[in-house]
Coordinates of C-alpha atoms in Angstrom, one line a residue:
M1 CA 91.8 99.8 118.5
S2 CA 91.2 97.8 116.4
T3 CA 91.8 94.6 117.1
Q4 CA 94.6 93.2 115.1
D5 CA 94.5 89.4 113.7
Q6 CA 98.0 88.0 113.9
H7 CA 97.1 85.3 111.0
G8 CA 96.6 87.6 108.5
R9 CA 94.1 85.9 106.1
K10 CA 93.3 87.6 103.1
R11 CA 90.6 87.8 100.4
P12 CA 91.0 90.4 97.7
A13 CA 88.1 93.2 98.8
A14 CA 87.6 91.9 102.1
R15 CA 87.8 92.7 105.6
I16 CA 90.3 91.4 107.8
P17 CA 90.0 90.9 111.3
R18 CA 92.7 92.8 113.1
F19 CA 94.6 90.4 114.9
R20 CA 97.4 89.6 116.9
A21 CA 100.8 90.3 115.2
P22 CA 102.5 86.8 113.8
R23 CA 105.7 86.3 115.4
L24 CA 108.9 86.2 113.5
A25 CA 109.6 82.6 112.1
T26 CA 112.4 80.2 112.3
T27 CA 112.3 77.0 110.8
G28 CA 114.0 75.6 113.5
G29 CA 115.8 73.1 111.2
F30 CA 119.2 72.1 110.5
V31 CA 119.3 74.7 107.4
A32 CA 118.1 77.8 109.8
A33 CA 120.3 76.3 112.6
L34 CA 123.6 76.5 110.2
A35 CA 122.6 80.0 108.7
L36 CA 122.2 81.1 112.6
T37 CA 125.3 79.4 113.3
A38 CA 127.2 81.3 110.5
A39 CA 126.0 84.7 111.7
L40 CA 127.0 84.3 115.3
A41 CA 130.8 83.0 114.3
T42 CA 131.0 86.1 111.8
P43 CA 132.9 88.9 113.9
L44 CA 130.1 91.9 114.0
A45 CA 130.9 95.3 113.1
P46 CA 129.9 98.0 116.0
A47 CA 126.7 99.4 114.9
A48 CA 128.1 102.9 115.4
Q49 CA 130.2 102.0 112.2
Q50 CA 126.9 101.0 110.5
A51 CA 126.2 102.7 107.2
R52 CA 123.4 105.4 107.8
A53 CA 121.4 106.9 105.2
D54 CA 123.5 109.1 102.5
D55 CA 122.4 112.1 103.9
G56 CA 123.5 111.4 107.4
K57 CA 120.1 110.9 108.6
K58 CA 119.2 109.1 112.1
V59 CA 117.4 105.8 110.8
L60 CA 115.4 103.1 113.0
T61 CA 115.0 100.2 110.9
V62 CA 112.3 97.6 112.7
A63 CA 112.1 93.9 111.2
V64 CA 108.8 92.6 110.7
A65 CA 107.5 89.0 110.1
Q66 CA 104.2 90.3 108.2
S67 CA 103.4 92.1 104.7
V68 CA 101.2 94.8 104.5
D69 CA 97.7 94.2 103.1
S70 CA 96.9 97.6 102.3
L71 CA 98.2 101.1 103.5
S72 CA 94.7 102.5 102.9
P73 CA 93.3 103.3 106.5
F74 CA 89.8 102.1 105.3
L75 CA 90.8 98.9 104.3
A76 CA 94.0 97.7 106.5
T77 CA 93.7 95.2 108.9
R78 CA 97.0 93.5 109.9
L79 CA 99.1 94.7 112.6
V80 CA 102.0 95.9 110.7
S81 CA 99.7 98.0 108.6
T82 CA 97.6 99.3 111.2
S83 CA 100.9 99.9 113.2
I84 CA 102.3 102.4 110.2
L85 CA 98.9 104.2 110.0
R86 CA 99.0 104.8 113.8
L87 CA 101.9 106.8 112.7
T88 CA 100.8 108.4 109.6
Y89 CA 97.2 109.5 111.0
E90 CA 95.7 110.6 114.4
Y91 CA 92.8 109.4 115.7
L92 CA 90.4 111.7 117.9
T93 CA 91.8 110.1 121.2
N94 CA 94.7 108.2 121.9
Y95 CA 95.5 105.5 124.9
D96 CA 97.5 107.0 127.5
P97 CA 100.8 105.2 127.5
K98 CA 101.1 104.3 131.6
D99 CA 97.2 102.9 132.3
A100 CA 95.9 103.1 128.7
H101 CA 92.7 105.8 129.6
A102 CA 92.1 107.8 126.8
V103 CA 93.8 110.8 126.2
P104 CA 93.6 114.0 123.2
G105 CA 94.3 113.1 119.9
L106 CA 92.9 115.1 117.5
A107 CA 89.8 116.0 120.2
T108 CA 91.2 118.0 123.2
E109 CA 88.4 117.2 125.2
W110 CA 84.8 115.6 124.6
K111 CA 81.3 115.6 126.3
P112 CA 78.3 113.9 125.9
S113 CA 74.5 115.0 126.3
A114 CA 72.6 114.1 129.4
D115 CA 71.1 111.1 127.5
K116 CA 74.5 110.1 126.1
L117 CA 73.2 110.4 122.4
T118 CA 75.2 113.3 121.3
W119 CA 78.9 113.7 121.7
T120 CA 80.8 116.9 120.9
Y121 CA 84.5 117.1 120.1
K122 CA 86.5 120.2 120.3
I123 CA 89.3 119.4 117.5
R124 CA 92.9 121.1 118.0
S125 CA 93.6 124.3 116.2
D126 CA 97.1 123.7 116.4
A127 CA 97.1 120.3 114.2
T128 CA 97.8 120.6 110.3
W129 CA 98.0 117.9 107.5
S130 CA 101.5 117.1 106.2
D131 CA 100.9 119.3 102.7
G132 CA 100.5 122.0 105.4
E133 CA 96.5 122.4 105.2
K134 CA 94.7 122.9 108.6
V135 CA 93.5 119.8 109.8
T136 CA 89.4 120.9 110.8
A137 CA 86.4 118.8 112.2
E138 CA 85.4 118.6 108.8
D139 CA 87.9 115.8 108.1
A140 CA 86.6 113.8 110.7
A141 CA 82.9 114.7 109.8
W142 CA 84.0 113.6 106.3
T143 CA 85.9 110.4 107.7
F144 CA 82.8 109.0 109.5
N145 CA 80.2 110.0 107.2
K146 CA 82.2 108.0 104.5
M147 CA 82.0 104.9 106.5
M148 CA 78.4 105.3 107.3
T149 CA 77.9 105.7 103.5
D150 CA 80.0 103.4 101.7
A151 CA 80.5 99.7 102.8
N152 CA 84.1 99.7 101.0
A153 CA 85.1 102.5 103.2
A154 CA 83.6 100.6 106.4
T155 CA 86.0 97.6 105.8
A156 CA 88.5 97.8 108.7
N157 CA 86.6 99.8 111.2
G158 CA 82.9 100.1 110.4
S159 CA 81.7 98.4 113.9
F160 CA 82.7 101.9 115.2
V161 CA 80.0 103.6 113.1
T162 CA 77.1 101.3 112.6
N163 CA 75.2 103.1 115.3
F164 CA 76.0 106.4 114.1
K165 CA 73.2 108.5 113.3
K166 CA 74.5 111.7 112.1
V167 CA 78.0 113.2 112.2
T168 CA 78.5 117.2 111.4
A169 CA 81.1 119.6 111.6
P170 CA 79.3 122.9 113.2
S171 CA 82.7 124.7 113.0
P172 CA 86.4 123.9 112.2
T173 CA 86.9 123.2 116.3
E174 CA 83.5 121.0 116.6
L175 CA 82.7 117.8 115.6
V176 CA 79.1 116.0 116.6
I177 CA 78.3 112.8 116.6
E178 CA 74.9 111.8 116.9
L179 CA 74.1 108.1 118.4
D180 CA 70.6 105.9 117.6
K181 CA 71.4 104.5 120.9
P182 CA 74.0 105.2 124.0
Q183 CA 77.5 103.5 122.7
A184 CA 80.1 102.7 125.4
T185 CA 83.5 103.3 122.8
M186 CA 82.8 106.9 122.3
T187 CA 86.1 107.5 123.8
S188 CA 88.1 105.1 122.0
L189 CA 87.1 105.4 118.5
D190 CA 90.1 103.9 116.7
V191 CA 89.2 105.0 113.4
P192 CA 92.5 107.3 111.5
I193 CA 91.1 110.4 110.6
V194 CA 92.1 111.1 107.2
P195 CA 92.3 114.7 105.0
K196 CA 89.1 115.4 103.5
H197 CA 90.5 117.7 100.9
V198 CA 92.8 114.3 99.0
W199 CA 90.2 111.4 100.1
E200 CA 87.2 112.8 98.5
K201 CA 89.0 112.1 95.4
V202 CA 89.1 108.6 95.7
G203 CA 87.0 106.5 93.4
D204 CA 86.5 102.7 94.5
F205 CA 87.7 102.5 98.0
S206 CA 87.5 98.7 98.0
K207 CA 90.3 99.1 95.2
F208 CA 92.4 102.2 96.7
N209 CA 95.5 101.0 98.6
N210 CA 96.9 104.1 99.1
D211 CA 100.4 102.8 97.9
K212 CA 100.8 104.6 94.8
D213 CA 101.5 108.4 95.5
F214 CA 104.0 109.5 97.7
P215 CA 104.4 111.3 100.3
V216 CA 101.1 110.3 101.6
V217 CA 99.4 113.4 103.4
G218 CA 98.6 112.5 106.8
S219 CA 98.8 114.2 110.5
G220 CA 100.9 111.8 112.3
P221 CA 104.3 112.0 114.1
Y222 CA 105.9 110.3 110.7
I223 CA 104.7 110.7 107.1
L224 CA 105.0 107.8 104.8
K225 CA 107.4 108.2 102.0
D226 CA 107.8 105.1 100.1
Y227 CA 106.8 101.2 100.0
E228 CA 107.8 98.2 97.8
P229 CA 105.1 95.0 98.7
D230 CA 106.7 92.5 100.5
S231 CA 109.8 94.3 101.1
Y232 CA 109.9 97.7 103.1
V233 CA 107.7 100.5 104.1
R234 CA 109.9 103.7 104.6
L235 CA 108.4 106.9 106.9
E236 CA 109.8 110.3 107.7
A237 CA 109.9 112.3 110.9
N238 CA 106.8 114.8 110.4
K239 CA 108.5 118.0 111.4
K240 CA 104.9 119.7 111.9
F241 CA 103.4 117.2 113.9
W242 CA 101.4 118.7 116.9
R243 CA 102.8 116.4 119.8
G244 CA 106.4 117.7 118.8
A245 CA 108.3 115.7 116.1
P246 CA 110.3 112.3 116.2
E247 CA 114.1 112.3 116.9
F248 CA 114.6 109.6 114.5
D249 CA 114.5 111.5 111.0
E250 CA 113.3 108.0 109.5
L251 CA 111.7 104.8 110.2
V252 CA 111.9 102.2 108.1
F253 CA 109.6 98.6 108.9
K254 CA 111.6 95.9 106.8
Y255 CA 110.1 92.7 106.1
Y256 CA 111.8 89.2 106.8
K257 CA 109.9 85.8 106.0
D258 CA 112.9 84.3 107.9
G259 CA 113.1 85.0 112.0
D260 CA 116.7 83.6 111.8
A261 CA 117.8 86.0 109.4
A262 CA 116.1 89.1 111.2
V263 CA 117.9 88.1 114.6
A264 CA 121.2 88.2 112.6
A265 CA 120.6 91.4 110.9
L266 CA 119.9 93.1 114.3
Q267 CA 123.2 91.4 115.5
K268 CA 125.0 92.9 112.7
G269 CA 123.5 96.1 113.3
E270 CA 121.6 96.2 110.0
V271 CA 118.6 96.3 111.9
S272 CA 117.3 98.3 115.3
F273 CA 114.5 96.3 116.5
V274 CA 113.4 92.6 116.0
S275 CA 109.7 91.5 117.7
N276 CA 108.0 88.3 118.4
L277 CA 111.4 86.5 119.2
T278 CA 111.0 82.8 119.8
P279 CA 112.8 81.3 123.1
A280 CA 115.8 80.3 121.4
Q281 CA 116.0 83.4 119.6
A282 CA 115.5 85.5 123.0
D283 CA 118.2 83.2 124.7
S284 CA 120.9 83.6 121.9
L285 CA 120.7 87.6 122.1
E286 CA 120.3 87.6 126.2
G287 CA 123.7 89.1 127.3
Q288 CA 125.0 90.2 124.5
D289 CA 126.7 93.5 124.1
D290 CA 124.8 96.4 122.9
I291 CA 121.5 94.6 122.7
K292 CA 118.5 94.6 125.1
V293 CA 116.1 91.8 125.4
N294 CA 112.3 92.9 126.4
D295 CA 110.3 90.0 127.7
A296 CA 106.6 91.5 128.7
P297 CA 103.1 90.5 129.2
G298 CA 101.7 90.5 125.7
R299 CA 98.1 91.9 124.4
R300 CA 97.7 88.9 122.2
F301 CA 96.1 84.9 122.7
L302 CA 96.7 82.1 120.6
A303 CA 93.8 79.7 120.4
L304 CA 92.0 77.3 118.5
A305 CA 88.8 78.1 116.3
V306 CA 86.5 75.7 115.0
N307 CA 84.6 76.0 111.9
P308 CA 81.4 75.8 113.0
G309 CA 79.6 75.4 109.5
A310 CA 80.3 78.5 107.4
R311 CA 77.4 80.3 106.8
A312 CA 76.1 83.9 105.3
K313 CA 73.5 86.3 107.0
D314 CA 71.1 85.3 104.2
G315 CA 70.9 81.5 105.9
E316 CA 73.3 79.9 103.2
R317 CA 75.7 77.4 104.2
F318 CA 79.0 77.0 102.6
G319 CA 82.4 75.3 102.9
D320 CA 82.6 71.6 104.2
G321 CA 83.5 71.8 107.9
H322 CA 83.3 68.6 109.7
E323 CA 79.8 67.8 110.6
S324 CA 81.0 66.3 113.7
L325 CA 82.0 70.0 115.1
L326 CA 78.5 70.8 114.9
D327 CA 78.2 68.8 118.2
Q328 CA 79.6 71.2 121.4
R329 CA 80.5 67.7 123.0
V330 CA 82.9 67.1 120.3
R331 CA 84.4 70.5 120.3
Q332 CA 84.9 70.6 124.2
A333 CA 86.4 67.1 124.0
L334 CA 89.0 68.2 121.8
F335 CA 89.9 71.0 124.0
L336 CA 89.8 68.7 127.0
A337 CA 92.8 66.9 125.4
V338 CA 94.8 69.9 125.3
D339 CA 97.6 70.4 128.0
R340 CA 98.4 73.8 128.2
E341 CA 101.0 73.5 130.8
T342 CA 102.7 71.4 128.3
L343 CA 102.7 74.0 125.6
I344 CA 103.3 76.9 128.0
D345 CA 106.7 74.9 129.2
K346 CA 107.6 73.1 126.0
V347 CA 106.8 75.3 123.5
Y348 CA 106.9 78.9 125.2
Q349 CA 109.4 77.6 127.7
G350 CA 107.9 80.1 130.0
H351 CA 107.6 83.1 127.5
A352 CA 103.5 82.8 127.8
V353 CA 100.8 82.2 130.3
E354 CA 98.2 79.6 130.1
G355 CA 95.3 80.7 128.3
E356 CA 92.0 80.9 129.4
G357 CA 89.1 83.5 128.3
Y358 CA 89.1 85.5 125.3
I359 CA 90.7 89.1 126.8
P360 CA 94.1 88.6 128.2
P361 CA 95.1 89.3 131.8
R362 CA 96.7 92.4 131.2
Y363 CA 93.2 94.0 130.7
S364 CA 92.4 93.3 134.2
T365 CA 89.2 95.2 133.9
Y366 CA 87.7 92.7 131.3
Y367 CA 89.9 89.7 132.3
W368 CA 87.8 86.4 132.6
K369 CA 88.4 83.1 134.1
P370 CA 86.6 80.2 134.2
S371 CA 85.2 78.4 137.4
A372 CA 86.5 75.4 138.5
D373 CA 83.5 73.2 137.4
Q374 CA 83.6 75.3 134.0
K375 CA 87.1 75.1 132.9
L376 CA 88.0 72.9 130.5
A377 CA 91.1 71.6 132.1
H378 CA 93.5 68.8 130.7
D379 CA 91.1 65.4 131.0
P380 CA 91.8 62.8 128.1
A381 CA 89.6 60.5 129.8
E382 CA 86.5 62.9 130.3
A383 CA 87.6 64.1 126.3
A384 CA 86.8 60.2 125.5
R385 CA 83.7 60.2 127.4
L386 CA 82.1 62.8 125.2
L387 CA 82.9 61.8 122.0
D388 CA 81.6 58.5 123.1
E389 CA 78.5 60.1 124.2
A390 CA 78.2 62.4 121.2
G391 CA 78.2 58.6 118.8
Y392 CA 81.7 58.9 117.8
Q393 CA 83.0 55.2 118.7
K394 CA 86.0 53.5 117.8
N395 CA 86.4 51.2 115.2
S396 CA 88.2 47.8 115.4
E397 CA 91.5 49.9 114.4
G398 CA 90.8 52.3 117.4
K399 CA 90.0 55.1 115.1
R400 CA 87.1 57.7 115.9
V401 CA 84.3 57.3 112.9
G402 CA 82.0 59.6 111.8
K403 CA 78.0 59.2 110.9
D404 CA 79.5 58.3 107.3
G405 CA 81.4 55.4 108.8
K406 CA 84.8 56.9 107.9
P407 CA 87.7 57.6 110.4
I408 CA 87.6 61.2 111.9
T409 CA 90.7 63.5 110.2
Y410 CA 90.5 67.2 111.0
R411 CA 92.3 69.5 108.6
V412 CA 94.0 72.1 111.0
L413 CA 95.2 75.5 109.2
C414 CA 98.6 76.8 110.4
H415 CA 100.9 79.7 109.2
A416 CA 103.6 77.8 107.3
T417 CA 106.1 80.2 109.2
D418 CA 105.4 80.1 112.2
P419 CA 107.4 77.5 114.8
N420 CA 105.0 77.8 117.7
D421 CA 102.2 76.6 115.5
K422 CA 103.9 73.9 113.6
A423 CA 105.2 72.5 117.4
I424 CA 101.5 73.1 119.1
G425 CA 100.2 71.0 115.9
Q426 CA 102.6 68.1 116.7
Y427 CA 101.2 68.0 120.5
L428 CA 97.5 68.2 119.3
K429 CA 98.4 65.4 116.9
E430 CA 99.6 63.0 119.3
W431 CA 96.7 64.3 122.1
W432 CA 93.7 63.7 119.4
G433 CA 95.6 60.5 118.1
E434 CA 95.0 59.0 121.5
L435 CA 91.4 59.6 121.4
G436 CA 91.6 58.1 118.0
I437 CA 90.7 61.3 115.8
G438 CA 93.4 61.9 113.0
M439 CA 94.7 65.0 111.9
D440 CA 96.1 66.6 108.9
L441 CA 98.0 69.7 109.8
Q442 CA 97.9 72.1 106.4
C443 CA 100.6 74.7 106.9
L444 CA 100.2 77.2 104.5
D445 CA 101.5 80.7 103.4
N446 CA 98.2 81.3 102.3
V447 CA 95.2 80.4 104.9
S448 CA 93.4 82.9 103.3
D449 CA 91.5 81.0 101.1
P450 CA 90.7 78.3 102.7
W451 CA 89.6 80.2 106.0
L452 CA 87.3 82.6 104.3
A453 CA 85.8 79.9 102.0
G454 CA 85.2 77.6 105.3
T455 CA 86.9 74.5 103.8
Y456 CA 89.0 74.0 106.8
D457 CA 87.7 72.2 110.2
L458 CA 89.8 73.9 112.9
A459 CA 92.5 76.6 112.5
F460 CA 95.3 78.4 114.7
D461 CA 93.8 82.0 115.6
G462 CA 94.6 85.1 117.8
W463 CA 94.2 88.6 118.0
S464 CA 96.0 91.8 119.5
V465 CA 93.5 92.8 121.8
S466 CA 93.2 96.7 122.8
P467 CA 92.2 98.2 126.1
D468 CA 88.8 98.5 124.9
P469 CA 87.4 94.8 123.9
E470 CA 84.7 96.2 121.2
S471 CA 86.2 95.0 118.4
V472 CA 87.4 91.4 119.1
L473 CA 83.8 91.1 120.4
F474 CA 82.1 92.2 117.5
L475 CA 84.1 89.6 115.2
H476 CA 81.9 86.9 116.7
T477 CA 78.3 88.8 116.1
C478 CA 75.9 87.3 113.7
D479 CA 75.8 91.2 112.3
A480 CA 79.8 90.2 111.5
L481 CA 78.7 87.4 109.0
P482 CA 79.4 87.8 104.9
A483 CA 76.0 89.3 103.7
T484 CA 76.2 86.3 101.1
P485 CA 78.4 83.3 100.4
E486 CA 80.3 85.3 97.9
D487 CA 80.8 88.2 100.0
T488 CA 83.2 88.6 103.1
G489 CA 82.1 89.8 106.2
A490 CA 84.1 90.8 109.4
T491 CA 83.8 87.4 111.2
D492 CA 86.4 85.7 112.7
N493 CA 85.1 82.2 112.2
F494 CA 81.5 82.5 111.4
I495 CA 80.1 82.2 114.7
C496 CA 76.4 83.1 115.5
D497 CA 74.7 82.8 119.0
K498 CA 72.1 84.8 119.9
K499 CA 73.0 84.5 123.3
Y500 CA 76.2 85.8 122.8
D501 CA 74.9 88.5 120.4
D502 CA 72.7 89.7 123.8
L503 CA 75.3 90.1 125.8
Y504 CA 77.4 92.1 123.0
T505 CA 75.1 94.5 122.2
R506 CA 74.4 95.3 125.9
Q507 CA 77.6 95.6 126.8
H508 CA 77.9 97.8 123.9
A509 CA 75.5 100.6 125.1
E510 CA 76.2 100.2 128.7
Y511 CA 78.5 103.4 130.1
D512 CA 78.5 102.1 133.7
P513 CA 82.0 101.1 133.6
A514 CA 81.4 98.2 136.2
K515 CA 78.1 97.0 134.8
R516 CA 79.7 96.8 131.3
A517 CA 82.8 94.7 132.5
D518 CA 80.5 92.5 133.8
L519 CA 78.5 92.0 130.7
V520 CA 81.7 91.8 128.5
K521 CA 83.1 88.9 131.0
Q522 CA 79.3 87.1 130.4
A523 CA 79.9 87.3 126.7
V524 CA 83.4 85.7 126.8
S525 CA 82.0 83.3 129.1
R526 CA 79.6 82.3 126.9
L527 CA 82.1 82.4 123.9
Y528 CA 84.0 80.0 126.1
D529 CA 80.8 77.5 126.9
T530 CA 80.2 77.2 123.3
G531 CA 83.4 75.6 122.1
Y532 CA 83.8 77.7 119.1
M533 CA 87.2 78.8 120.2
N534 CA 89.5 77.5 122.9
V535 CA 92.4 80.1 124.0
M536 CA 95.4 78.5 124.6
A537 CA 98.0 80.6 125.5
Y538 CA 98.6 84.5 126.0
P539 CA 102.0 84.5 124.6
N540 CA 104.5 87.1 126.0
A541 CA 105.9 90.1 124.0
V542 CA 109.1 89.1 123.4
E543 CA 111.7 91.5 121.2
A544 CA 114.8 93.2 121.5
Y545 CA 116.6 96.3 120.3
R546 CA 120.1 97.7 119.9
T547 CA 120.8 100.1 122.6
D548 CA 123.9 101.8 120.6
Q549 CA 121.4 102.9 118.3
I550 CA 118.1 103.3 120.4
A551 CA 118.8 104.8 124.0
S552 CA 115.7 105.0 125.1
I553 CA 112.0 104.2 124.1
T554 CA 108.7 103.6 125.8
T555 CA 106.8 100.3 126.6
M556 CA 103.2 100.0 126.8
P557 CA 102.2 100.1 129.9
E558 CA 105.3 102.1 130.7
G559 CA 106.4 99.6 133.4
A560 CA 106.5 96.5 131.7
G561 CA 104.8 96.0 128.4
N562 CA 105.1 95.7 124.6
I563 CA 107.4 98.0 122.1
Y564 CA 105.5 96.6 118.9
G565 CA 102.0 97.0 118.0
Q566 CA 101.1 99.1 120.6
D567 CA 98.0 100.8 121.5
G568 CA 99.2 104.4 119.7
Y569 CA 102.7 105.1 118.5
W570 CA 104.0 105.9 121.8
S571 CA 107.4 103.4 121.2
W572 CA 108.3 105.0 117.6
W573 CA 107.5 108.5 118.6
S574 CA 109.4 108.3 121.3
A575 CA 112.3 106.6 120.5
T576 CA 115.9 108.7 121.2
P577 CA 118.8 107.7 119.2
A578 CA 122.2 107.0 121.3
D579 CA 124.4 109.0 121.9
S580 CA 127.1 107.0 119.8
G581 CA 125.1 107.7 116.7
G582 CA 124.2 104.4 115.5
S583 CA 121.6 104.1 113.2
S584 CA 120.2 101.0 111.4
D585 CA 121.4 101.1 107.1
G586 CA 118.1 102.9 106.4
G587 CA 119.7 104.7 103.1
G588 CA 118.2 104.2 99.6
S589 CA 115.6 101.6 98.6
A590 CA 118.5 99.1 97.7
G591 CA 119.8 99.6 101.0
V592 CA 116.3 98.3 102.4
I593 CA 116.1 95.3 100.3
T594 CA 119.4 94.0 100.2
G595 CA 120.3 94.7 103.6
V596 CA 119.9 91.0 104.7
V597 CA 123.3 89.0 105.2
V598 CA 122.3 85.5 106.5
G599 CA 121.0 83.3 103.6
V600 CA 118.4 84.4 101.1
V601 CA 115.1 86.2 102.7
L602 CA 112.5 85.2 100.2
L603 CA 110.4 88.2 100.0
A604 CA 107.2 86.6 98.7
G605 CA 104.0 87.5 100.3
V606 CA 103.0 86.1 103.6
G607 CA 99.3 85.9 104.4
G608 CA 100.3 86.5 108.0
F609 CA 97.7 83.5 109.4
L610 CA 98.4 85.6 112.9
A611 CA 97.4 89.1 111.6
M612 CA 93.8 90.2 110.6
R613 CA 92.1 89.2 107.5
R614 CA 91.3 91.6 104.7
R615 CA 87.7 91.9 104.6
A616 CA 85.9 93.1 101.4
T617 CA 82.9 93.9 103.3
A618 CA 88.8 92.3 110.4
E619 CA 91.4 93.1 114.2
D620 CA 93.5 93.2 113.5
R621 CA 90.2 94.0 112.4
E622 CA 95.9 93.2 115.1

């Protein structure tokens, strides 16, 4: 993986944890409703009659609700960016779409030494870069060594190489990685391998976004051909791809800030695919001709993250988080006031399951549930008791007051274009209000600045979790903190807990699958008990595509899984054009920019609170 941050918090030259993909936003308001109603009332031209690219290519257009943070595989952490780079660059290994076990990527086989401190990978001889050069073990060695020696190159995926002692390429088809100590992630190194002959010319990796010279040289199923910030990314099928070329000639990721506009574009055949649908949007698409809705267990979670007192590795504190949140009893009281069943029923309308631990139930190996006496179930009376015990009493007006004698009002960061965050925020405001606690729901386009500065109290948080949970677990270690307040680390919300760190370190080095799974669950349990993060829901992957444009496409898992944001490139690589010849309008930059019919789509950058934050030192890291 990479873990993918859904909330796209961003700071220049910083690392963003990749975290879950933001849901397509819909205001749900009167204006949006009118726009959608108008779109539904307009006769739709059959998708097969929609304009193709001028040269007749088969184009698959994907509507996305997240803007690209970077096209550099060393910096990118938002889900949309890492998904694009998955298509552009191969990794050493991939995840099988059926059960997510490790399968060959650039490496055809791998073997550890008896002491597990040396791993040897055989690099395939049939892979080429899109410029015709051969892919060799030296490319992989250079990629890892660059991350080991340049902190800026370690921005997005540095946690994978912190334990590497030495990386060499004894031959064009042999890669050798020596470790300081055993590392359980050696078959899931989610690091894009780049061409040495191109990237060795790059100077400052913190400033190079890989978005000026096209086509971008890669080895994946698609070649990055064109990019317009906050608008679109265009890719072309790589005819030299070792696994076989995709059947769609072009793949376009087109940015929509407004979810209703994206749905309308799908109905008109202007895009082939839309993800992160709200329940209302999914219901409106169910049963429509030539549209299939996919509703499957997702790989992400939605949580509330507490500002535990922003701090750096040097010990210096910064930010202005409310002092009361340093008390574990207060944090737990807030979460005891949350009625998750109501959120699942009223906000998600059944398109989610109740949140518990940090790993979604989709990953049964690592999935953890709190015991009955450990669970912070809905209990307002107990919440009030804990607040009283912590010394935060109500005044004559029924308001809880802090140590300074002032009524407590928490600032809660939320994403301005996410209707679910806003809806949940209103419930929290009501529930906390009953406890005597106020809330200032701060829904912003850019949540990055206050988040990274520590000038917030709580925030909506969430990540897309990969089959191996290493990356999301790392985000809460002390090592992920920024070096100084002026720097940015990989941390999600400044957690630093020695007991958690010990469990993280032990699972990282444990090769026995059962023992490692137990350690991961213990770490998740510890994270739950500290109360710095509380998972409220595991949203389903609710998405839709046009069957007259896409005849078949692989979900992950294949039985019942997601299409967008997979652990791999299986969906877009496997997609088969419909026999009708239907194609979304992917021709020309102008077509991509102006293809939206409903309303005016504002192409301003989205800080993607529901994605990963760009870190200068994220999971999105999804």
